[in-house]
Amino acid sequence: MTELPEAVEAAPDLIDPIIGYRQWRLVGDTLTSLFNDTRWDRVSLSALCPGGDHHPEVVPDHACSCGIYAYYDPCPRTASAVTRELVAGAVVMWGRVELHGTGLRAEHAEIVALELPLSLGSKRRSVLEVADHLGVTAVPHRHLRSVAREHGAPVDSSLRPPRVRQPVVSSWRWSLVS
Ligand SMILES: [Zn+2]
């Protein structure tokens, strides 16, 4: 009994909060979720699911689309440059977590850094003001990962589900049969 069973060694170490990356829309002086009206007027947020087919506090539910979303990797440097409203940043997430191919859904999230825009104009001032209001740092894109690492741990790539699962298996089987 000197070695742990393999399954235990491979179990995710989710003691640390998980790092995620996402974008928001800057509406007035408040960050808002891109695909719904959730306002991030505080640094941390907990998800509820009042409309789901499950207990509203058990979020995210496997069969539902609820929870707070983030990507495993930072959004491309230019992804937030297309409009004045888009702001990128890093969060840490904890509680119930669902891992997907390119990102995750979680029960709780806290903003740890916002990304400074490429432009030097009023958008940059707005991002700095929001960061100041939330009490988080605003850093250039190239520093986002290192700042996030001070607050949590990335999901190891071995734990991430494959981006495409079923079609690959199906075509492989099909080619064996034919
Ligand atoms: Zn739900």
PDB file of N, CA and C and ligand atoms in Angstrom, residues 48-56 58-61 63-67 105, ligand 1:
ATOM      1  N   LEU A  48     -28.056  31.235 -10.015  1.00  0.00           N
ATOM      2  CA  LEU A  48     -29.313  30.585  -9.667  1.00  0.00           C
ATOM      3  C   LEU A  48     -29.982  30.172 -10.967  1.00  0.00           C
ATOM      4  N   CYS A  49     -30.897  29.225 -10.888  1.00  0.00           N
ATOM      5  CA  CYS A  49     -31.604  28.809 -12.093  1.00  0.00           C
ATOM      6  C   CYS A  49     -33.089  28.706 -11.783  1.00  0.00           C
ATOM      7  N   PRO A  50     -33.787  29.845 -11.783  1.00  0.00           N
ATOM      8  CA  PRO A  50     -35.206  29.813 -11.438  1.00  0.00           C
ATOM      9  C   PRO A  50     -36.064  29.109 -12.485  1.00  0.00           C
ATOM     10  N   GLY A  51     -35.612  29.063 -13.743  1.00  0.00           N
ATOM     11  CA  GLY A  51     -36.454  28.504 -14.794  1.00  0.00           C
ATOM     12  C   GLY A  51     -36.143  27.074 -15.158  1.00  0.00           C
ATOM     13  N   GLY A  52     -35.180  26.459 -14.484  1.00  0.00           N
ATOM     14  CA  GLY A  52     -34.749  25.120 -14.881  1.00  0.00           C
ATOM     15  C   GLY A  52     -35.664  24.033 -14.369  1.00  0.00           C
ATOM     16  N   ASP A  53     -35.439  22.858 -14.878  1.00  0.00           N
ATOM     17  CA  ASP A  53     -36.226  21.686 -14.516  1.00  0.00           C
ATOM     18  C   ASP A  53     -35.522  20.937 -13.388  1.00  0.00           C
ATOM     19  N   HIS A  54     -35.036  21.688 -12.417  1.00  0.00           N
ATOM     20  CA  HIS A  54     -34.283  21.089 -11.308  1.00  0.00           C
ATOM     21  C   HIS A  54     -34.321  22.068 -10.142  1.00  0.00           C
ATOM     22  N   HIS A  55     -33.745  21.689  -9.014  1.00  0.00           N
ATOM     23  CA  HIS A  55     -33.731  22.576  -7.859  1.00  0.00           C
ATOM     24  C   HIS A  55     -32.974  23.866  -8.212  1.00  0.00           C
ATOM     25  N   PRO A  56     -33.573  25.039  -7.935  1.00  0.00           N
ATOM     26  CA  PRO A  56     -32.956  26.293  -8.393  1.00  0.00           C
ATOM     27  C   PRO A  56     -31.586  26.577  -7.797  1.00  0.00           C
ATOM     28  N   VAL A  58     -29.319  24.127  -7.160  1.00  0.00           N
ATOM     29  CA  VAL A  58     -28.347  23.125  -7.609  1.00  0.00           C
ATOM     30  C   VAL A  58     -27.908  23.525  -9.019  1.00  0.00           C
ATOM     31  N   VAL A  59     -26.912  24.387  -9.057  1.00  0.00           N
ATOM     32  CA  VAL A  59     -26.469  25.013 -10.297  1.00  0.00           C
ATOM     33  C   VAL A  59     -24.952  24.876 -10.422  1.00  0.00           C
ATOM     34  N   PRO A  60     -24.419  24.541 -11.590  1.00  0.00           N
ATOM     35  CA  PRO A  60     -25.144  24.203 -12.818  1.00  0.00           C
ATOM     36  C   PRO A  60     -25.650  22.772 -12.801  1.00  0.00           C
ATOM     37  N   ASP A  61     -26.787  22.560 -13.430  1.00  0.00           N
ATOM     38  CA  ASP A  61     -27.326  21.216 -13.568  1.00  0.00           C
ATOM     39  C   ASP A  61     -26.794  20.611 -14.860  1.00  0.00           C
ATOM     40  N   ALA A  63     -28.015  18.644 -17.049  1.00  0.00           N
ATOM     41  CA  ALA A  63     -28.902  18.613 -18.213  1.00  0.00           C
ATOM     42  C   ALA A  63     -29.455  19.987 -18.567  1.00  0.00           C
ATOM     43  N   CYS A  64     -29.024  21.015 -17.857  1.00  0.00           N
ATOM     44  CA  CYS A  64     -29.536  22.372 -18.076  1.00  0.00           C
ATOM     45  C   CYS A  64     -28.394  23.228 -18.639  1.00  0.00           C
ATOM     46  N   SER A  65     -28.717  24.463 -19.002  1.00  0.00           N
ATOM     47  CA  SER A  65     -27.677  25.339 -19.540  1.00  0.00           C
ATOM     48  C   SER A  65     -27.249  26.397 -18.528  1.00  0.00           C
ATOM     49  N   CYS A  66     -27.635  26.221 -17.260  1.00  0.00           N
ATOM     50  CA  CYS A  66     -27.401  27.278 -16.274  1.00  0.00           C
ATOM     51  C   CYS A  66     -25.970  27.274 -15.753  1.00  0.00           C
ATOM     52  N   GLY A  67     -25.669  28.277 -14.948  1.00  0.00           N
ATOM     53  CA  GLY A  67     -24.331  28.418 -14.397  1.00  0.00           C
ATOM     54  C   GLY A  67     -23.616  29.607 -15.006  1.00  0.00           C
ATOM     55  N   ARG A 105     -18.788  25.625 -16.732  1.00  0.00           N
ATOM     56  CA  ARG A 105     -19.891  26.322 -16.072  1.00  0.00           C
ATOM     57  C   ARG A 105     -19.713  26.106 -14.584  1.00  0.00           C
TER      58      ARG A 105
HETATM   59 ZN    ZN B   1     -30.681  25.127 -14.684  1.00  0.00          ZN
END
